[in-house]
Amino acid sequence: MEKNVILAFSDFAMRKNLIWFFSTHRQKGIYARTLLLPRSDFPVHMNHEERVKMDEQISTACNVDDLYKWQWNQNKPTFVLHDGPPYANGDVHLGHAVNKILKDIFARYKAMSGFRVHFRPGWDCHGLPVELLAIKSMDENSRRDPILVRKRAKEFALKAVQSQMDSFKKWAIMADWKNPYLTLDKEYEGKELEIFKILHQHGLVYRAYRPVYWSPSSRTALAESELEYVTNHCTEAVYFKYSVVNFPKKILALQPTDRIWALVWTTMPWTLAFNNAICFGKKLVYILAKIKSEYYIFAMDAIDRLRNLLKLEIEVKSTFQGSFLSGLYYACPMQPDHALPFYSAEHVTSAKGTGLVHTSFAHGFEDFAVAVEHGEEVKCFVDEDGRYRRELGPDLGGLQVQTEGQAAVLEKFKKYILTKENVTQSYPYDWRTKQPVIVRSSKQWFIDTEQLKKAALDQLNDVNFYPANFAQSFKEVLARRPAWCISRQRVWGVPVPIFYDPETNEPIESNSLLENTVRLIQQHGSDIWWHSQAGDFAVDDTTMKLCKSDEILDIWFDSGVSWAAALDEQRKSSADLIVEGMDQLRGWFQSLLLTSVAVEQRSPYKNVLLHGFVLDEQGHKMSKSVGNVITPDAVISGQGEIGSKQIPAVGVDGLRLWVAQCAADRTHIPVGPQSLLTVKQTLGQLRSTLCFLLGVLNDFDCSNDSVEYDRLLVVDKYMLHVLAEFQNSMKSAYESFSALEAVTRAVQFSNGSVSKFYCTTVKDRLYCERAESLKRRSAQTVLHEVQTAFTSAVAPLLPYLAEEVHFYRNGKLGSFVFQKGWYDCPQQWTDKTLSDRMDPLLKARGRFLADYGKQNTYKFSICINDVSLKENIALLWSNSADAVVELADLFRVGQLQIGYNTNDNEFDVASVQHPLCSRCRRYICQPTVERKMRVMNRPEGRESHRSDFYQVPAAYSNSVGEERQPVQVGFLNCTYRHCDIYWLSDQNNPVLYCTIPPRGFVNVRSYAFHKWIFRDHGTFERLRCQYYTHTPRFVPPFVFILHPDLSLLRRCVEVVVDQINAGRIQRDDIPGQYLKLIEKTTSRKIFFQSDVDNTTVKLEKLEH
């Protein structure tokens, strides 16, 4: 540290003085009070407690219930966002956050852009997940009572609904929370059964004995959409041989005693117990081959696979087309008294196995189709628990087919097994119990999708999908859909409202009975089905005996009719938007479409937005056992760790930003400490930009200080053009339902166009110009528009941030940003001509900064030579003086010139030859030719002059001796700024340093420089800005005394002591951080901390 001391104090126009003491290492900050620096309390960063407190305050002030009610009561066109109901079976997870936040983003945008949004949230309350929770909480006896099970299930569902609703509201989801739809409400159930009745009357609902996916673990049939395909399912594949009984051996010159085997391959050996046929491909080429001493029939394409597997030589005896196998029969060891047929089938290929397919009519969809084609009887020997029926005998009866039953089959018929292998394949599992399912034939209720597919596919031509490539995928899935099984063998749901004849077990076809049943359930709810006897539903003229169905409707049928049950009067047209995960291509999207097309002959939705599934950062599914589960609350508050990494707290807006930034347009959505840290940094960048905007607008009143568009500087007009383009791009992103694009454009605009470009360009103007100057107000006008438009643009994404900004700007907290609506930029701002002319200059700027940007560019001077650049400058600026000033700021250089001559260089770069302006830190000062000598005695009556300096009064001369010389006054011009800087030097050592800001008066008499009595032998110089103008507003300057001679400083401090003792300086006038350095004592003494010897020097007051 230098051995010198700085004493600084400011003079309040002869009213009072403040004193500060500094050490020299702080000299760089001595001009801060003379600059118009940003001032804002808006926090860029907040800790967890502050973030939670702010979120709670905003949540209370911006109540989503009140906001939804306000926007719904507006007289505007309606935008219908149809909410797919989540399951009411537990707490929320990040998948819920992805879904609900994406919906809210576009609902908020539509509410801001001239619509009233119908967003009625719903919950799917029925089904196995809730029923299993209820059963687990009950004793063995209670579980057998369907009424008690339903009661407990309803309690679980309602509790989950309330818990999830609280979380959704916490995430700032604006929806009709006071009027949600629940599939357990009797009104909903009544409308669902109305749809069932219409479908039944139109012949679209039927009962049939068909194969269905059956879950032994759930004891019910499952729809395709209720399956999860496990790709690493491991099973045992068996090569099983059947003896062909009527193969024409003579043609092949075989002996009558030679046995010929048909070699089949199956990955479901448990179905071998009820083999019904062998299927072949009539277009495939088959061979008769000798393996060891036996003959086998299989496809030619399988020969290499078998050689590798058996490690045996295979001798081909004959080849023939598959059609040759037609009319052949074989002996089945499970049915030794029957000869079973070979059937041709289209589904047979030789890509796997042997080209001969073991067929069991009751346990495969293609198998069942073969039975239907050939008029075969279909029998199922597997019960609801997935066990072999007793009819199969004591060896197999009662065994679970996929485990012990399969092992028993393989053991019983092991002599017919040529070989076995383990294979890994994709296999369907029950999505709830996570257990493998089987295909099992049983009597179920179906919707005939074949009658609906064509009309449904035609309707999809008018539906938009986002991303668009999923439209074709959806059509392909829908085209392949089999009949829709809508019956389930459970109790927690809406009953299938059908009665059976107890003698024949056949359904009773009676429209009046069905209508009466539907009417009673509408009035009393579905519980009446279990509380009442079958006869209670009979119409007056019915005398037949009735037996109620013990099945419920598929939950996909529950949610699939929500277009009718939840939208009420909004059914007049299709929903404008639905948003769900990609798995709903096989689920809700189909059930909605099929039921709507069946009843109303139209698609129930116009736009479909799909999103992916949440995984950890390594692409793994989240699992509590693995320890990689992250909850929404953990993301908001930063609770917990993943591995050794802390989960960063990002708040509600951070959770929403993660959804928009990571969840859109992705099949898999990564989440973890690293991805959340990226989100936190992005949010911090946005907050930093907004903090700066709020800070530089702290003294700007848009109603009084705004500058008309025609008076704005050229660069400012260009920024408004950029702002208008940004606002249009944000609107386009929202209109195309791309949250990712909206976030990307917002971040690029904030970090690039605003921070790196415009704020960097105008920062000097904002800090150093006079407060009310046109240049500064022009920049502030634009920044005000940027802040307003940008806040509006990101409000759908980050509603809490938008309202927080509004609060710090306007002092009011509430839903003001949304009630103001979308900010549309005036058409005047979009100026393509201006943009085209600025573009070459900006490219030149980019090239300059690419070469010199790592250096202090203000040390450089640029001379523009390029003809086209000069032509654009001439078109943009009518005044060349204004042009060079603005372009110097644009290029961030100390000086810019427009060259008179043209050379090959686009621009020339040279070092600035002028000294540094200590206030604005620009290398733009230069001495003037005027240097004046003035005697300090001003004649009486003469008005003071800016260059006047006063002689030391006699009252002070005793303390310093005689005044020896007048002071020499010099001028330096600061080219762009009015940085009035004075200093007094003593043998080239600065003694006095005074900076007067551009908004202050410069009046020597007012500043009473004669008070400083240490100017003997000094040179007083002034750096003056040529653009300086007066303003009636006064801000005191800083005056600094710097000298290594402590004796000189002691003489200076004596004057300060006198001011203290005279009462002109009060304790309250001294900033708190300096109280320890200056203290008034009762002994009329003051303590001054010196850096010279790091000790306290006691200074006595000198009498004059």
PDB file of N, CA and C in Angstrom, residues 938-939 941-950 1002-1006:
ATOM      1  N   ARG A 938     -10.647  38.877  -7.112  1.00  0.00           N
ATOM      2  CA  ARG A 938     -11.680  39.308  -8.062  1.00  0.00           C
ATOM      3  C   ARG A 938     -12.099  40.723  -7.721  1.00  0.00           C
ATOM      4  N   PRO A 939     -12.144  41.616  -8.722  1.00  0.00           N
ATOM      5  CA  PRO A 939     -12.593  42.988  -8.462  1.00  0.00           C
ATOM      6  C   PRO A 939     -14.031  42.979  -7.961  1.00  0.00           C
ATOM      7  N   GLY A 941     -17.781  43.613  -7.566  1.00  0.00           N
ATOM      8  CA  GLY A 941     -18.856  43.858  -8.502  1.00  0.00           C
ATOM      9  C   GLY A 941     -18.788  43.039  -9.771  1.00  0.00           C
ATOM     10  N   ARG A 942     -17.611  42.443 -10.042  1.00  0.00           N
ATOM     11  CA  ARG A 942     -17.541  41.650 -11.257  1.00  0.00           C
ATOM     12  C   ARG A 942     -18.164  40.274 -11.016  1.00  0.00           C
ATOM     13  N   GLU A 943     -18.970  39.842 -12.003  1.00  0.00           N
ATOM     14  CA  GLU A 943     -19.616  38.529 -11.881  1.00  0.00           C
ATOM     15  C   GLU A 943     -18.555  37.426 -11.923  1.00  0.00           C
ATOM     16  N   SER A 944     -18.817  36.383 -11.210  1.00  0.00           N
ATOM     17  CA  SER A 944     -17.878  35.258 -11.208  1.00  0.00           C
ATOM     18  C   SER A 944     -17.839  34.605 -12.580  1.00  0.00           C
ATOM     19  N   HIS A 945     -16.721  34.022 -12.897  1.00  0.00           N
ATOM     20  CA  HIS A 945     -16.524  33.335 -14.163  1.00  0.00           C
ATOM     21  C   HIS A 945     -16.158  31.888 -13.871  1.00  0.00           C
ATOM     22  N   ARG A 946     -16.468  31.033 -14.798  1.00  0.00           N
ATOM     23  CA  ARG A 946     -16.213  29.619 -14.565  1.00  0.00           C
ATOM     24  C   ARG A 946     -14.739  29.329 -14.321  1.00  0.00           C
ATOM     25  N   SER A 947     -13.900  30.151 -14.866  1.00  0.00           N
ATOM     26  CA  SER A 947     -12.469  29.898 -14.683  1.00  0.00           C
ATOM     27  C   SER A 947     -11.882  30.689 -13.513  1.00  0.00           C
ATOM     28  N   ASP A 948     -12.718  31.440 -12.789  1.00  0.00           N
ATOM     29  CA  ASP A 948     -12.213  32.198 -11.650  1.00  0.00           C
ATOM     30  C   ASP A 948     -11.694  31.267 -10.564  1.00  0.00           C
ATOM     31  N   PHE A 949     -10.653  31.717  -9.899  1.00  0.00           N
ATOM     32  CA  PHE A 949     -10.193  31.023  -8.706  1.00  0.00           C
ATOM     33  C   PHE A 949      -9.864  32.077  -7.674  1.00  0.00           C
ATOM     34  N   TYR A 950     -10.113  31.770  -6.419  1.00  0.00           N
ATOM     35  CA  TYR A 950     -10.066  32.811  -5.389  1.00  0.00           C
ATOM     36  C   TYR A 950      -8.807  32.734  -4.552  1.00  0.00           C
ATOM     37  N   VAL A1002     -21.499  24.172 -12.178  1.00  0.00           N
ATOM     38  CA  VAL A1002     -20.085  24.486 -12.029  1.00  0.00           C
ATOM     39  C   VAL A1002     -19.999  25.969 -11.759  1.00  0.00           C
ATOM     40  N   ASN A1003     -19.847  26.283 -10.523  1.00  0.00           N
ATOM     41  CA  ASN A1003     -19.776  27.683 -10.103  1.00  0.00           C
ATOM     42  C   ASN A1003     -18.706  27.768  -9.034  1.00  0.00           C
ATOM     43  N   VAL A1004     -17.614  28.405  -9.389  1.00  0.00           N
ATOM     44  CA  VAL A1004     -16.477  28.405  -8.482  1.00  0.00           C
ATOM     45  C   VAL A1004     -16.840  29.023  -7.138  1.00  0.00           C
ATOM     46  N   ARG A1005     -17.642  30.085  -7.178  1.00  0.00           N
ATOM     47  CA  ARG A1005     -18.009  30.732  -5.929  1.00  0.00           C
ATOM     48  C   ARG A1005     -18.850  29.807  -5.057  1.00  0.00           C
ATOM     49  N   SER A1006     -19.736  29.068  -5.720  1.00  0.00           N
ATOM     50  CA  SER A1006     -20.578  28.137  -4.970  1.00  0.00           C
ATOM     51  C   SER A1006     -19.751  27.066  -4.285  1.00  0.00           C
TER      52      SER A1006
END
